[in-house]
Coordinates of C-alpha atoms and ligand atoms in Angstrom, one line a residue:
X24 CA -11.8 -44.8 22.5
X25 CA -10.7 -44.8 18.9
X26 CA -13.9 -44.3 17.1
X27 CA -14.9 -41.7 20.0
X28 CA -11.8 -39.5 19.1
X29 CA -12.0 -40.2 15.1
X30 CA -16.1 -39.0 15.5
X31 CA -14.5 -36.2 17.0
X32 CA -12.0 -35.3 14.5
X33 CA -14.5 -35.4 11.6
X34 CA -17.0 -33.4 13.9
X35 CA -14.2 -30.5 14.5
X36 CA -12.8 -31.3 10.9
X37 CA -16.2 -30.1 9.3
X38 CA -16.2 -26.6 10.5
X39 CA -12.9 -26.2 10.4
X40 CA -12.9 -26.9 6.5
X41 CA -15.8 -24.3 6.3
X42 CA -13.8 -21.3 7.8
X43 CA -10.8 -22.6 6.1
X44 CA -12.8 -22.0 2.9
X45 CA -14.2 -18.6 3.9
X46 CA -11.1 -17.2 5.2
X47 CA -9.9 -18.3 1.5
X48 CA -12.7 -16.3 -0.3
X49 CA -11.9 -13.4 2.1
X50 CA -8.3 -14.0 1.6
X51 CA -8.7 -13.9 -2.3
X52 CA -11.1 -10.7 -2.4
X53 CA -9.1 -8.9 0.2
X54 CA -5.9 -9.5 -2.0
X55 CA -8.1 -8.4 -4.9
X56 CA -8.5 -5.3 -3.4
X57 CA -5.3 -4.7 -2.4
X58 CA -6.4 -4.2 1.3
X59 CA -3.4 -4.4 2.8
X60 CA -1.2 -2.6 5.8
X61 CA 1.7 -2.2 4.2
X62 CA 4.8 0.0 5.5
X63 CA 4.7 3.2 3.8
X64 CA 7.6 5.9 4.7
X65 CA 8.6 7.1 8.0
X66 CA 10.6 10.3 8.9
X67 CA 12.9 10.8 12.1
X68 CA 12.3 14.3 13.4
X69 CA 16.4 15.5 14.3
X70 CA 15.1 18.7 15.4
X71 CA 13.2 17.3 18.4
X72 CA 16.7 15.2 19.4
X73 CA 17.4 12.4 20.8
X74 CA 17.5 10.4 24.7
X75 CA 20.2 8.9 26.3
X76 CA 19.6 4.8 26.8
X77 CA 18.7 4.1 29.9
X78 CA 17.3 7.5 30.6
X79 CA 13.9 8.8 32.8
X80 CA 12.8 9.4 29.1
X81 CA 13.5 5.8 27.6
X82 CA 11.8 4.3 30.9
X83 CA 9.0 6.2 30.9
X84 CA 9.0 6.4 26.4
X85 CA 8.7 2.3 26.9
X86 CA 5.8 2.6 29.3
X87 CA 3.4 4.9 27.4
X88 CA 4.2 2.1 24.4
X89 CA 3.3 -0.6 26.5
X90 CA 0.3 1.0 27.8
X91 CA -1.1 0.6 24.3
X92 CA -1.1 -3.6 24.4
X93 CA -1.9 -4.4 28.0
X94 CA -5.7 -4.4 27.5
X95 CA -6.3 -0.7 28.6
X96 CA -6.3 1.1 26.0
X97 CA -9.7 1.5 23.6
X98 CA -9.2 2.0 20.4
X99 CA -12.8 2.4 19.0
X100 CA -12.3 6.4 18.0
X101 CA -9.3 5.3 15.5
X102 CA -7.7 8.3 16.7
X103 CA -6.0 9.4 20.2
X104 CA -3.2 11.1 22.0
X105 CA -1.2 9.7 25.1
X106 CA 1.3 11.7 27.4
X107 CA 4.0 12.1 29.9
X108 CA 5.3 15.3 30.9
X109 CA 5.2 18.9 29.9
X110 CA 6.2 20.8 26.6
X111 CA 9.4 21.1 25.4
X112 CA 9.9 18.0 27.1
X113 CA 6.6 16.1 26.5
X114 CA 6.6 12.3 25.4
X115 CA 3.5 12.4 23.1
X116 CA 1.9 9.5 21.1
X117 CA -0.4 10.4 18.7
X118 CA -1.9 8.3 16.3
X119 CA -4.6 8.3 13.7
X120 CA -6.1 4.9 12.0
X121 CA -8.2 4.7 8.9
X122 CA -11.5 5.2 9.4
X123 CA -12.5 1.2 8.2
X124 CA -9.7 0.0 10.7
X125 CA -11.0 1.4 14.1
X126 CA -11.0 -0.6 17.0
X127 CA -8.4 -4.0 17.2
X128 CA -7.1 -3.7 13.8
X129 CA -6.6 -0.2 14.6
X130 CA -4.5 -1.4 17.9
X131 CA -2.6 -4.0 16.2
X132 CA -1.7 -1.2 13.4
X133 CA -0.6 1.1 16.2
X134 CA 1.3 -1.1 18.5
X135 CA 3.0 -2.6 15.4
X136 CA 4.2 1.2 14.2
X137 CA 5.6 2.4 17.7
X138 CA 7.6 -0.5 17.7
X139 CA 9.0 -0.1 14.8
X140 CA 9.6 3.3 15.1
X141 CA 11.7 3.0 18.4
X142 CA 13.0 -0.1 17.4
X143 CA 14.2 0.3 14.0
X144 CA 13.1 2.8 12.1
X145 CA 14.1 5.8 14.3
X146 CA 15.4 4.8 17.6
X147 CA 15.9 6.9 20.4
X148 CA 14.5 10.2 18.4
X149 CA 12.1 12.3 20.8
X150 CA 10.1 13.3 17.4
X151 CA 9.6 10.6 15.1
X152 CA 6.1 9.6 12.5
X153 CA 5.5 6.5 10.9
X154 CA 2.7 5.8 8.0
X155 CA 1.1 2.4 7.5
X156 CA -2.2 2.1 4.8
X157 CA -4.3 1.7 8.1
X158 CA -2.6 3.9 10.5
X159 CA 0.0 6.8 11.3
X160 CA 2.0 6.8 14.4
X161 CA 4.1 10.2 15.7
X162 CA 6.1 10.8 18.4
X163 CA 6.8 14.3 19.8
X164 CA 7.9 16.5 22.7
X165 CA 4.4 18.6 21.8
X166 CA 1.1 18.2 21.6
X167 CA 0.5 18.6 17.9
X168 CA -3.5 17.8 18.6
X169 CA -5.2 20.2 15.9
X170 CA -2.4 21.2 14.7
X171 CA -1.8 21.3 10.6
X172 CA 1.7 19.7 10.1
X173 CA 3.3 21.7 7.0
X174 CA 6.8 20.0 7.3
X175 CA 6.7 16.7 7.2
X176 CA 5.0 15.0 4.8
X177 CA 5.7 13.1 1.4
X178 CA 3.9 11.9 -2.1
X179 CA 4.0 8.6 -3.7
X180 CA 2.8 8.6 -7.0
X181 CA 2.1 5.4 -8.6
X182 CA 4.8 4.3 -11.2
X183 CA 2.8 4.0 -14.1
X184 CA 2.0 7.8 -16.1
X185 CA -1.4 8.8 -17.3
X186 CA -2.3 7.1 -20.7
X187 CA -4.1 9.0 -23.7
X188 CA -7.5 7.8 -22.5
X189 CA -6.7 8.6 -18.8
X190 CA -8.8 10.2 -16.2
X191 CA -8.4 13.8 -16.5
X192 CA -7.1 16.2 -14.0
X193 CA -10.0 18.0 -13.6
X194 CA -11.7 14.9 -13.4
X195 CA -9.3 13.5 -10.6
X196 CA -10.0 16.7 -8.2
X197 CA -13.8 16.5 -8.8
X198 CA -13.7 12.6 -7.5
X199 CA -11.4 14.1 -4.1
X200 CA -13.1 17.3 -3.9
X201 CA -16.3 15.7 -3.7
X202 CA -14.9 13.3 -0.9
X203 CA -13.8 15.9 0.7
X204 CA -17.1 17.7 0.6
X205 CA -18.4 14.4 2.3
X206 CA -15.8 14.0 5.3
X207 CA -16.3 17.1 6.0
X208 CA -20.0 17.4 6.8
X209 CA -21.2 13.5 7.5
X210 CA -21.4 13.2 10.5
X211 CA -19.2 10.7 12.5
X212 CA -21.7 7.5 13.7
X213 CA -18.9 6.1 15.7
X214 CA -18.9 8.5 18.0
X215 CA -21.6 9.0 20.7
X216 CA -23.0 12.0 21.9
X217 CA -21.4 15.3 20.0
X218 CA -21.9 15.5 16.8
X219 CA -18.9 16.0 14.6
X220 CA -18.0 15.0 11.2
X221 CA -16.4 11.9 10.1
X222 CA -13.6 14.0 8.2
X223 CA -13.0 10.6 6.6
X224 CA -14.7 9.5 2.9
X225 CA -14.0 6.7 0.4
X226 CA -15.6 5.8 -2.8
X227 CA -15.7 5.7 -6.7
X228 CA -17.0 8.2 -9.7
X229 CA -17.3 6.7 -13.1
X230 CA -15.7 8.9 -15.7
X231 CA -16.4 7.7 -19.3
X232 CA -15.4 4.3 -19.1
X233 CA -13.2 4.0 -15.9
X234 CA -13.5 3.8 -12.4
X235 CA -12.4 6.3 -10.2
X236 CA -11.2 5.3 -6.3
X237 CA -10.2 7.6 -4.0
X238 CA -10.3 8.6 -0.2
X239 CA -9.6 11.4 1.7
X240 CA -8.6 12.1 5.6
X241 CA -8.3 14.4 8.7
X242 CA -7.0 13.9 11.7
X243 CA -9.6 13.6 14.1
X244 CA -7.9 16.7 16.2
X245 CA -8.6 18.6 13.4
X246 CA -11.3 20.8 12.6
X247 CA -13.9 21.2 9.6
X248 CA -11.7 24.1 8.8
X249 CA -8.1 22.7 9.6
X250 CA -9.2 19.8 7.8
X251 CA -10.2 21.5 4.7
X252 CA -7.7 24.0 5.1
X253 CA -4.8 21.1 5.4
X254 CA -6.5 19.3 2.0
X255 CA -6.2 22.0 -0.3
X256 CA -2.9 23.2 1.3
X257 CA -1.4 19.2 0.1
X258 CA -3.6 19.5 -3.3
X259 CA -1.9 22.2 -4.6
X260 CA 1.3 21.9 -2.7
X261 CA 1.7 18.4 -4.6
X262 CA -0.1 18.9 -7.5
X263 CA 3.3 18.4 -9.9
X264 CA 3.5 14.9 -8.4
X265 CA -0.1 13.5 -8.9
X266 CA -1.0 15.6 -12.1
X267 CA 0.3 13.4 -14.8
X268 CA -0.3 10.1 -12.7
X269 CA -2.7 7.1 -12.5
X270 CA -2.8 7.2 -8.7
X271 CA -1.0 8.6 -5.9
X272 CA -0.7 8.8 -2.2
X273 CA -0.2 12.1 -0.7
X274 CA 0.8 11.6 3.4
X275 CA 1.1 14.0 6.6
X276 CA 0.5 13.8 10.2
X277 CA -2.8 15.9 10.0
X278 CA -4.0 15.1 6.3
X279 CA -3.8 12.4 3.9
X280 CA -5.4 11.9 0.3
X281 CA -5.3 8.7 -2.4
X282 CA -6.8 7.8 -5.4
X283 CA -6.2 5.2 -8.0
X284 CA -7.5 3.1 -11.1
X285 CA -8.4 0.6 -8.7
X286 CA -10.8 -0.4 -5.7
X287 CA -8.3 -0.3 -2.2
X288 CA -10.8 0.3 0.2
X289 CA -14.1 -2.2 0.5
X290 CA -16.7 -0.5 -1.0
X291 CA -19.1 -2.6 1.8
X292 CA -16.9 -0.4 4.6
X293 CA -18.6 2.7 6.4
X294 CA -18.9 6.3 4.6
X295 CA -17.9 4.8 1.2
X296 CA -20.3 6.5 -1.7
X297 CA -20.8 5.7 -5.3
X298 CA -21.2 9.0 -6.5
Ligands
NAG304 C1 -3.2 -3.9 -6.6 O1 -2.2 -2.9 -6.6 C2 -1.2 -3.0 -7.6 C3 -0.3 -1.8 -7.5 O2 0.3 -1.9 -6.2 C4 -1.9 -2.9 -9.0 O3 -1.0 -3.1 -10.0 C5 -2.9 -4.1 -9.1 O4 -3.6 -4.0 -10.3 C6 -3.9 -4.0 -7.9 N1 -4.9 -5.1 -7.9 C7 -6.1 -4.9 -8.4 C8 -7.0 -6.1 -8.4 O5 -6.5 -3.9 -8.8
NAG305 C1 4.2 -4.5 11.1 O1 5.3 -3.7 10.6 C2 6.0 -4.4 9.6 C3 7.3 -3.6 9.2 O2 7.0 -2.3 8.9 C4 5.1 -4.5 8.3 O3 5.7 -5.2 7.3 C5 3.8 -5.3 8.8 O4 2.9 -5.3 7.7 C6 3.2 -4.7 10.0 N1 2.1 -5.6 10.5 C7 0.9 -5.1 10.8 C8 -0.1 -6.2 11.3 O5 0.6 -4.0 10.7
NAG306 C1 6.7 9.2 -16.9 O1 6.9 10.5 -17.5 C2 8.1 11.2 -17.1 C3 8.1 12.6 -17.7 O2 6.9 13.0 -18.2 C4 9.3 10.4 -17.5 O3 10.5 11.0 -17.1 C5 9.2 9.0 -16.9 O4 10.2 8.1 -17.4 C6 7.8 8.3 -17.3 N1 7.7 7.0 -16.6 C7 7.3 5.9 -17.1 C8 7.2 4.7 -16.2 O5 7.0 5.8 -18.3
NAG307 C1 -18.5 17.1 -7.1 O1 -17.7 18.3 -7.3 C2 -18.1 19.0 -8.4 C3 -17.0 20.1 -8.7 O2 -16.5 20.6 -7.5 C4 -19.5 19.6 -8.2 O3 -19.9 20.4 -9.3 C5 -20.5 18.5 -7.9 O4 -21.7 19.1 -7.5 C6 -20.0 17.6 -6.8 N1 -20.8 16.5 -6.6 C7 -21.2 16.0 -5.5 C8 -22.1 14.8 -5.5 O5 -20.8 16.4 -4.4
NAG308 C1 -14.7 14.3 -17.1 O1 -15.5 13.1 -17.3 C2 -16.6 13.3 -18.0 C3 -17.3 11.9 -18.0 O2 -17.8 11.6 -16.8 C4 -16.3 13.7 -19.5 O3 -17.5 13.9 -20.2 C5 -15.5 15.0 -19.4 O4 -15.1 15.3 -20.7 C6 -14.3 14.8 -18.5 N1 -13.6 16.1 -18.4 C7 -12.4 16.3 -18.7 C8 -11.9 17.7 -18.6 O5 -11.7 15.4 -19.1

C-alpha cells in the first residue's frame, strides 16, 4: 500500500512540477508585460438616480447580474447588452472586453465589475460604468448600444513627462492613427457570418530608437463611422493631457485609446501589427 501510494505521488508529482514551472515562465512574462486587469476608474451616473432596497428594480437588477455566472451566458463576442424593461425605466448591462480577453476571461472580467459596481463602487445607482484593463461594465436606464458617450469619460496620463529624446507628438498620433486605420477596416475573424470590422488594433512602431505600443478600441455597437468619429472626438478632446506624456490611457463607454513606452498587450495576441 505504501510504495503503491508513494509511486503515485512521484507519478502526479512530475507533472505537477512541469506546470508549476510553466505557469512560472507565464507568470514572469505576463508580469513583464504588465498584462494585468487592474481597476481603473468608475463613475456613478446621479442623473439616472437611484432604487429603493428591496425594490422590483433591485430584484430584478440582481437577476440580470446573476444571469451573467450561471453558465448561460456566452461571452465569445467580448461585447453584449442584457435587459429588463423599457426606457426611462430600462435596467441595461452593457459591457465591452478587450479584444485579447474574449470569451471566460472576458466573463470573469465582467462579473467581477458588476459586482463591484452594485456592491461598492456605486450601489443602488440606476446608471453606473466601471473600467477594468480587460473590460468596461455600464449600467443604465437606456440602451446606449451605438451610441457615442461624450460625458463620461476620463484620461490617465502616465506620471512620468516626455524626456528630450522622447517620442514626438506627431510621432505618437501616427502610431494610434495607424491603429486606428486598422480596427477600423480588418475585419473581425471572431465573428461568423457578417462581415464587420474588428474596431479593435494593438501593436508597436519603431521611432528612432524606441518602441512605440499602443491600442485602440470601439465598442462593438458602434459603427466604422461612430467609431472613428468617437476617436478623433477623445484625440483632440484630450490632447492637453497626453501631449507632453510618455503614455496615457484615454477611457469612455464607446471608445478607448492607450499607448506607452512599453509592450502591455502580447504581441502573440490577435490583430496586433508591427508596423
Ligand atoms: C510596467 O508598468 C509600469 C508602470 O505602471 C512601468 O514602470 C514598468 O516599466 C512596466 N514594465 C515593463 C517591463 O515595461
Ligand atoms: C476584481 O475587482 C477587484 C476590485 O476592483 C480588482 O482588484 C481585481 O483585479 C478584479 N479581478 C478580476 C479577476 O478581474
Ligand atoms: C511634468 O510637467 C508639468 C508641467 O510641465 C509639471 O507641473 C510636473 O511637475 C511635471 N511632473 C514630473 C513628474 O516631473
Ligand atoms: C500611418 O499614418 C501615417 C500618417 O497618418 C501615414 O502616412 C502612413 O501611411 C500610415 N501607415 C500605415 C502602415 O498605415
Ligand atoms: C518621427 O520619427 C522618425 C523616425 O521614425 C523621425 O525621423 C522623425 O524625425 C520623427 N518626427 C518628429 C516630428 O519627431
Amino acid at each position: 500500500m505504501h510504495s503503491s501510494s508513494s509511486v503515485s505521488k512521484r507519478l502526479v508529482l512530475v507533472p505537477i512540477l512541469v506546470v508549476a514551472a510553466t505557469q512560472l515562465l507565464l507568470v514572469n512574462s505576463v508580469s513583464s508585460l504588465n498584462l494585468t486587469n487592474a481597476y481603473l476608474h468608475h463613475k456613478c451616473l446621479v442623473n439616472e438616480g437611484q432604487y429603493k432596497p428591496g425594490s422590483q428594480y433591485e430584484k430584478a437588477f440582481n437577476e440580470l447580474i446573476k444571469s451573467f455566472s450561471d453558465g448561460s451566458y456566452n461571452f465569445h463576442d467580448g461585447w453584449g447588452f442584457t435587459a429588463m424593461g423599457k426606457e426611462p425605466d430600462m435596467i441595461a448591462i452593457t459591457y465591452q472586453c478587450r479584444v485579447d480577453s474574449r470569451g471566460p476571461k472576458c466573463g470573469t472580467c465582467v462579473i467581477n465589475a458588476s459586482s463591484e459596481l452594485l456592491r461598492k463602487r456605486c450601489p443602488r445607482y440606476r446608471g453606473a460604468v466601471i473600467w477594468y484593463d480587460q473590460c468596461i461594465v455600464e449600467f443604465s436606464r437606456f440602451n446606449t448600444i451605438g451610441q457615442i458617450n461624450y460625458d463620461d469619460n476620463f484620461c490617465m496620463p502616465s506620471v512620468k513627462n516626455l524626456s528630450d529624446d522622447s517620442i514626438s507628438f506627431e510621432n505618437r498620433s501616427i502610431l494610434l492613427d495607424n491603429l486606428t486605420s486598422l480596427a477600423i477596416t480588418k475585419i473581425d475573424k471572431n465573428i461568423k457570418g457578417v462581415k464587420t470590422p474588428v474596431r479593435y488594433a494593438a501593436g508597436e512602431k519603431r521611432f528612432g530608437k524606441k518602441n512605440l505600443y499602443g491600442m485602440v478600441q470601439c465598442s462593438g455597437g458602434l459603427t466604422v463611422k461612430g467609431c472613428l468619429e468617437c476617436y478623433t472626438y477623445y484625440l483632440i478632446h484630450y490632447q492637453d493631457c497626453w501631449r507632453n506624456k510618455q503614455g496615457v490611457r484615454v477611457l469612455s463607454p464607446s471608445c478607448n485609446f492607450r499607448y506607452e513606452l512599453y509592450p502591455f498587450i502580447n504581441p502573440r495576441s490577435p490583430y496586433y501589427t508591427k508596423f
